Each structure stands twice: as C-alpha cells, then as structure tokens.
Amino acid sequence: MKKLAVIGAGVMGQGVSYQFAKFGYQVTLIDLSDEVLEDAKKKIKNIERLDKLLHKSKSTYVALDQITCTTDLSSISSADFIIENVTENIKIKETLYQEIAKYISNDALLAVNTSAVSITRLASFLPQPKNIMGIHFMNPVHLKPTVEVIRGFHTTEETINTTQTLLQSVEMEGVVVNDYPGFISNRVLMLTVNEAIFSLQDGVADAKSIDKIFKQCFGHTMGPLETADLIGLDTILYTLDVLVESYQDTKFRPAPLLKKMVDAGLHGRKSGEGFFKYN
Ligand SMILES: NC(=O)c1ccc[n+]([C@@H]2O[C@H](COP(=O)([O-])OP(=O)(O)OC[C@H]3O[C@@H](n4cnc5c(N)ncnc54)[C@H](O)[C@@H]3O)[C@@H](O)[C@H]2O)c1
C-alpha cells in the first residue's frame, strides 16, 4: 500500500490526509472544487502546526509536500488504497460510487468513512465488493487512534488484514465490527446526542448544564452537545436520517431543534457556532 487517494476534503478528509501524510504516504486529495481544496490545505497546515506545538509530533514530513490536491476523480485509478469521506448523504455517496466504479483498479482496496451508511450497499456499486470495507475514523483523526473497521457482506479476511496493517503503519488500531447502519459507535451515540437535543428543546436544562451532567457525573471528556458541535450538526442530521431510513425505526427521528439549527447555518465548530460559540 503505497499510493493513497482520499475523496472528500472536509473535516474528515483533512484529518485522514494529514494522518497518512505525517507517516510519509503520498496522498491524492480529491474534492469538487479548487476553492474547497484551497481551504482544506489551510486547515491541514493548521492541524500540523497544532500537532507539532501541542502534541509534540516528531514527524519529519511536511504534510502539504506529501499531499496532491485535485478535482479529477479519475486520479484514483493509480491508487492502492482509497478512503472515501464525502458528505453523509446516501444519494451523494451512491452517485459517487457509480463514478468510482469507472476508475478504481481491480486490486485497489477502498474504505468507506461513514457515520452510518451501509458498507454492503455502497460496495454493491463496485466491481470488487470483496475489496471494500468501512473505516469509521474518529474526529480529530490524528488524536483518536482507535477506529471501527466494518466488515461488509463480501469483505474478505485478506482485505481486513491488509487494512489493519495499513492502520498500524500510522499508529492506529481497528476494532472489527459487522455491517449494520451506525455500526456500534453511532447506533448508540446518535440516540444520546439526539435525546440531549430533545431535552434542550423541551427546556429541561440549558446546553451547558446538559453537558456538565455527562462530564461531571459520568466522567465523559465532552458532553453530547459539545460532541455534536465537533462532529458537525449537518453531519448529525444526515446520520440520523440515514438511521431512520435504514432501520425504519422512528427512535432515530431527528429533533426539530436540530433541523432548525442546520437550516439556520449553525453547523457547530466548522461554522463557528452550534450549541456553543467558537472563535
Ligand atoms: N465529522 C465527523 O466527526 C465524522 C466522524 C466520522 C465519520 N464521519 C463521516 O465522514 C464523512 C465526511 O464527513 P465530514 O464531517 O468530513 O463532512 P464535510 O461536510 O466536512 O465534508 C464533506 C466533503 O465531501 C465533499 N464532497 C461531496 N460530494 C463529493 C464528491 N462527489 N466528490 C468529491 N468530494 C465530494 C464536499 O465538498 C465536502 O468537502 C461522512 O460520511 C461522515 O458521516 C464524520
């Protein structure tokens, strides 16, 4: 596994590209426009600056020297390993996978980075579903070394083992789970986050108090609302929509307050404001 392609240069695409560049991989980072890619470059530079300053990263690589940005999806044809991180929307992902099928090489492995979408469903668009698995990276990628590796219906043990070896080479570890929407982490987390938003909407407590209960009573590092801001409220909404649709179970229906905040442009940290304000 030498050449990596990362599709989607948002929050996760930036983090994933940085993590692999930091360990010397050549990364091709793909998104829809040069504007998005320019913004991603600035953010990756900032991630690297903070990683060196706060976390004493000793990497001798300069991240942006390892990363080539492009809007040309056909560039994935030379990649050994592809990590897809586009918007958490089934239609967007499915349309993209039909395009990926035109360019992906028969030997390449592809990891779907998703919060909830079925790996088996996306793999069905590709010629070699045995080479497809999910990697549910956590955010921020370079500070969260444990990830979920999701085994789709056709994923082979060889694919899982190669993926684990690749992750180990960037000091990460995969916990292997089977493919059901939301896997373990988001099937459980999204219910908590959504119920916290319902509680805020019902006026049970303010945002700070809700999070304080989780931090001080349960020992969580972050409360559910701060976590939602970190993930992105638009991504939370999309994920809940995917879970409702996948399980046909209204327990995942998104809180109206969440929808209202997303419509108002309050997407959390990435927009500067969500349940809390950020500089
Ligand atoms: N944000 C998190 O904390 C988090 C954590 C784990 C997994 N995820 C998953 O990772 C994926 C990406 O999430 P994110 O938070 O980075 O989203 P984001 O909205 O920050 O970024 C998505 C990017 O995908 C790009 N994109 C959309 N369609 C594309 C296409 N056809 N080709 C190329 N690029 C395209 C968009 O322009 C955007 O830059 C989602 O599936 C999400 O569920 C997110």
mmCIF file of N, CA and C and ligand atoms in Angstrom, residues 7-14 30-33 36 73 84-89 92-93 95-96 113-117 135-139 186 227 230-232 234-235 238-239 270, ligand 1:
data_model
loop_
_atom_site.group_PDB
_atom_site.id
_atom_site.type_symbol
_atom_site.label_atom_id
_atom_site.label_comp_id
_atom_site.label_asym_id
_atom_site.label_seq_id
_atom_site.Cartn_x
_atom_site.Cartn_y
_atom_site.Cartn_z
ATOM 1 N N ILE A 7 -10.953 10.785 -0.939
ATOM 2 C CA ILE A 7 -12.023 11.521 -1.630
ATOM 3 C C ILE A 7 -12.861 12.261 -0.593
ATOM 4 N N GLY A 8 -13.016 13.583 -0.799
ATOM 5 C CA GLY A 8 -13.724 14.435 0.169
ATOM 6 C C GLY A 8 -12.699 15.136 1.038
ATOM 7 N N ALA A 9 -12.669 16.476 0.954
ATOM 8 C CA ALA A 9 -11.644 17.252 1.675
ATOM 9 C C ALA A 9 -12.267 18.089 2.784
ATOM 10 N N GLY A 10 -13.358 17.572 3.373
ATOM 11 C CA GLY A 10 -13.984 18.271 4.509
ATOM 12 C C GLY A 10 -13.264 17.931 5.800
ATOM 13 N N VAL A 11 -13.996 18.030 6.903
ATOM 14 C CA VAL A 11 -13.411 17.799 8.227
ATOM 15 C C VAL A 11 -12.624 16.484 8.267
ATOM 16 N N MET A 12 -13.247 15.386 7.823
ATOM 17 C CA MET A 12 -12.598 14.069 7.943
ATOM 18 C C MET A 12 -11.516 13.871 6.879
ATOM 19 N N GLY A 13 -11.779 14.322 5.652
ATOM 20 C CA GLY A 13 -10.784 14.175 4.590
ATOM 21 C C GLY A 13 -9.486 14.892 4.947
ATOM 22 N N GLN A 14 -9.616 16.054 5.578
ATOM 23 C CA GLN A 14 -8.410 16.802 6.001
ATOM 24 C C GLN A 14 -7.647 15.989 7.051
ATOM 25 N N ILE A 30 -8.991 14.578 -3.129
ATOM 26 C CA ILE A 30 -9.935 14.936 -4.201
ATOM 27 C C ILE A 30 -11.204 15.572 -3.628
ATOM 28 N N ASP A 31 -11.619 16.697 -4.208
ATOM 29 C CA ASP A 31 -12.928 17.268 -3.854
ATOM 30 C C ASP A 31 -13.507 17.910 -5.103
ATOM 31 N N LEU A 32 -14.674 18.564 -4.949
ATOM 32 C CA LEU A 32 -15.405 19.034 -6.124
ATOM 33 C C LEU A 32 -14.873 20.343 -6.700
ATOM 34 N N SER A 33 -14.241 21.181 -5.852
ATOM 35 C CA SER A 33 -13.788 22.480 -6.386
ATOM 36 C C SER A 33 -12.422 22.860 -5.827
ATOM 37 N N VAL A 36 -12.646 24.597 -2.361
ATOM 38 C CA VAL A 36 -12.717 23.695 -1.193
ATOM 39 C C VAL A 36 -11.326 23.137 -0.896
ATOM 40 N N LEU A 73 -11.481 12.979 -10.429
ATOM 41 C CA LEU A 73 -11.738 11.694 -9.757
ATOM 42 C C LEU A 73 -10.987 10.541 -10.429
ATOM 43 N N GLU A 84 -12.791 7.068 1.204
ATOM 44 C CA GLU A 84 -13.874 7.983 0.768
ATOM 45 C C GLU A 84 -14.492 8.651 1.990
ATOM 46 N N ASN A 85 -14.535 9.984 1.953
ATOM 47 C CA ASN A 85 -15.067 10.780 3.081
ATOM 48 C C ASN A 85 -16.023 11.859 2.606
ATOM 49 N N VAL A 86 -16.916 11.578 1.668
ATOM 50 C CA VAL A 86 -17.793 12.660 1.211
ATOM 51 C C VAL A 86 -18.999 12.773 2.139
ATOM 52 N N THR A 87 -19.793 13.794 1.879
ATOM 53 C CA THR A 87 -20.959 14.139 2.690
ATOM 54 C C THR A 87 -21.812 12.912 3.046
ATOM 55 N N GLU A 88 -22.281 12.882 4.298
ATOM 56 C CA GLU A 88 -23.075 11.736 4.800
ATOM 57 C C GLU A 88 -24.497 11.805 4.243
ATOM 58 N N ASN A 89 -24.621 11.510 2.963
ATOM 59 C CA ASN A 89 -25.931 11.557 2.318
ATOM 60 C C ASN A 89 -25.957 10.382 1.347
ATOM 61 N N ILE A 92 -25.764 11.199 -2.420
ATOM 62 C CA ILE A 92 -24.447 11.706 -2.850
ATOM 63 C C ILE A 92 -23.446 10.555 -2.900
ATOM 64 N N LYS A 93 -23.451 9.716 -1.867
ATOM 65 C CA LYS A 93 -22.478 8.610 -1.838
ATOM 66 C C LYS A 93 -22.770 7.625 -2.983
ATOM 67 N N THR A 95 -24.242 8.065 -5.884
ATOM 68 C CA THR A 95 -23.880 8.637 -7.195
ATOM 69 C C THR A 95 -22.363 8.595 -7.373
ATOM 70 N N LEU A 96 -21.645 8.939 -6.304
ATOM 71 C CA LEU A 96 -20.179 8.924 -6.373
ATOM 72 C C LEU A 96 -19.651 7.502 -6.639
ATOM 73 N N ASN A 113 -15.487 5.898 4.714
ATOM 74 C CA ASN A 113 -15.549 6.551 6.026
ATOM 75 C C ASN A 113 -16.944 7.144 6.134
ATOM 76 N N THR A 114 -17.752 6.541 6.949
ATOM 77 C CA THR A 114 -19.138 6.987 7.078
ATOM 78 C C THR A 114 -19.568 6.870 8.524
ATOM 79 N N SER A 115 -20.597 7.647 8.881
ATOM 80 C CA SER A 115 -21.130 7.556 10.238
ATOM 81 C C SER A 115 -22.158 6.446 10.344
ATOM 82 N N ALA A 116 -22.835 6.125 9.232
ATOM 83 C CA ALA A 116 -23.933 5.169 9.355
ATOM 84 C C ALA A 116 -24.287 4.405 8.080
ATOM 85 N N VAL A 117 -23.857 4.869 6.919
ATOM 86 C CA VAL A 117 -24.322 4.249 5.667
ATOM 87 C C VAL A 117 -23.813 2.804 5.546
ATOM 88 N N ILE A 135 -14.079 2.125 7.253
ATOM 89 C CA ILE A 135 -13.249 2.544 8.393
ATOM 90 C C ILE A 135 -13.958 3.764 8.966
ATOM 91 N N HIS A 136 -14.471 3.617 10.162
ATOM 92 C CA HIS A 136 -15.109 4.764 10.806
ATOM 93 C C HIS A 136 -14.061 5.445 11.657
ATOM 94 N N PHE A 137 -13.403 6.448 11.031
ATOM 95 C CA PHE A 137 -12.395 7.237 11.753
ATOM 96 C C PHE A 137 -13.121 8.127 12.758
ATOM 97 N N MET A 138 -12.416 8.478 13.819
ATOM 98 C CA MET A 138 -12.980 9.393 14.811
ATOM 99 C C MET A 138 -12.356 10.775 14.589
ATOM 100 N N ASN A 139 -12.973 11.775 15.137
ATOM 101 C CA ASN A 139 -12.587 13.168 14.897
ATOM 102 C C ASN A 139 -12.090 13.798 16.202
ATOM 103 N N ASN A 186 -22.072 4.876 16.360
ATOM 104 C CA ASN A 186 -23.114 5.860 16.068
ATOM 105 C C ASN A 186 -24.526 5.350 16.286
ATOM 106 N N THR A 227 -20.021 17.385 21.679
ATOM 107 C CA THR A 227 -19.649 16.341 20.705
ATOM 108 C C THR A 227 -20.357 16.599 19.374
ATOM 109 N N LEU A 230 -18.660 19.287 17.527
ATOM 110 C CA LEU A 230 -17.382 18.833 16.955
ATOM 111 C C LEU A 230 -17.627 18.031 15.675
ATOM 112 N N ILE A 231 -18.612 17.149 15.710
ATOM 113 C CA ILE A 231 -18.900 16.310 14.536
ATOM 114 C C ILE A 231 -19.439 17.177 13.393
ATOM 115 N N GLY A 232 -20.259 18.166 13.712
ATOM 116 C CA GLY A 232 -20.943 18.994 12.692
ATOM 117 C C GLY A 232 -22.433 18.666 12.768
ATOM 118 N N ASP A 234 -24.818 19.373 10.744
ATOM 119 C CA ASP A 234 -25.343 18.860 9.463
ATOM 120 C C ASP A 234 -25.055 17.363 9.338
ATOM 121 N N THR A 235 -23.849 16.959 9.756
ATOM 122 C CA THR A 235 -23.492 15.533 9.682
ATOM 123 C C THR A 235 -24.344 14.713 10.664
ATOM 124 N N TYR A 238 -27.775 14.356 8.966
ATOM 125 C CA TYR A 238 -27.705 13.370 7.883
ATOM 126 C C TYR A 238 -27.645 11.953 8.455
ATOM 127 N N THR A 239 -26.840 11.790 9.522
ATOM 128 C CA THR A 239 -26.645 10.448 10.088
ATOM 129 C C THR A 239 -27.960 9.923 10.666
ATOM 130 N N LYS A 270 -17.336 23.932 12.828
ATOM 131 C CA LYS A 270 -16.877 24.307 11.485
ATOM 132 C C LYS A 270 -17.526 25.591 10.975
HETATM 133 N N1 LIG B 1 -17.411 14.831 11.227
HETATM 134 C C1 LIG B 1 -17.161 13.762 11.972
HETATM 135 O O1 LIG B 1 -16.907 13.868 13.180
HETATM 136 C C2 LIG B 1 -17.162 12.393 11.339
HETATM 137 C C3 LIG B 1 -16.609 11.326 12.058
HETATM 138 C C4 LIG B 1 -16.548 10.067 11.459
HETATM 139 C C5 LIG B 1 -17.053 9.874 10.170
HETATM 140 N N2 LIG B 1 -17.612 10.927 9.514
HETATM 141 C C6 LIG B 1 -18.110 10.670 8.153
HETATM 142 O O2 LIG B 1 -17.126 11.114 7.242
HETATM 143 C C7 LIG B 1 -17.775 11.589 6.044
HETATM 144 C C8 LIG B 1 -17.354 13.024 5.796
HETATM 145 O O3 LIG B 1 -17.772 13.814 6.904
HETATM 146 P P1 LIG B 1 -17.210 15.280 7.135
HETATM 147 O O4 LIG B 1 -17.536 15.646 8.521
HETATM 148 O O5 LIG B 1 -15.796 15.371 6.640
HETATM 149 O O6 LIG B 1 -18.158 16.107 6.129
HETATM 150 P P2 LIG B 1 -17.884 17.581 5.494
HETATM 151 O O7 LIG B 1 -19.226 18.093 5.171
HETATM 152 O O8 LIG B 1 -16.979 18.354 6.369
HETATM 153 O O9 LIG B 1 -17.069 17.251 4.141
HETATM 154 C C9 LIG B 1 -17.604 16.522 3.064
HETATM 155 C C10 LIG B 1 -16.802 16.879 1.818
HETATM 156 O O10 LIG B 1 -17.194 15.991 0.754
HETATM 157 C C11 LIG B 1 -17.132 16.766 -0.440
HETATM 158 N N3 LIG B 1 -17.891 16.087 -1.498
HETATM 159 C C12 LIG B 1 -19.230 15.954 -1.603
HETATM 160 N N4 LIG B 1 -19.523 15.237 -2.730
HETATM 161 C C13 LIG B 1 -18.339 14.930 -3.332
HETATM 162 C C14 LIG B 1 -17.978 14.234 -4.499
HETATM 163 N N5 LIG B 1 -18.890 13.696 -5.306
HETATM 164 N N6 LIG B 1 -16.661 14.115 -4.800
HETATM 165 C C15 LIG B 1 -15.702 14.647 -4.013
HETATM 166 N N7 LIG B 1 -15.995 15.330 -2.860
HETATM 167 C C16 LIG B 1 -17.294 15.473 -2.532
HETATM 168 C C17 LIG B 1 -17.708 18.113 -0.034
HETATM 169 O O11 LIG B 1 -17.374 19.125 -0.977
HETATM 170 C C18 LIG B 1 -17.032 18.316 1.327
HETATM 171 O O12 LIG B 1 -15.796 18.989 1.204
HETATM 172 C C19 LIG B 1 -19.271 11.450 6.276
HETATM 173 O O13 LIG B 1 -19.722 10.255 5.717
HETATM 174 C C20 LIG B 1 -19.380 11.430 7.791
HETATM 175 O O14 LIG B 1 -20.518 10.755 8.252
HETATM 176 C C21 LIG B 1 -17.659 12.178 10.053
#
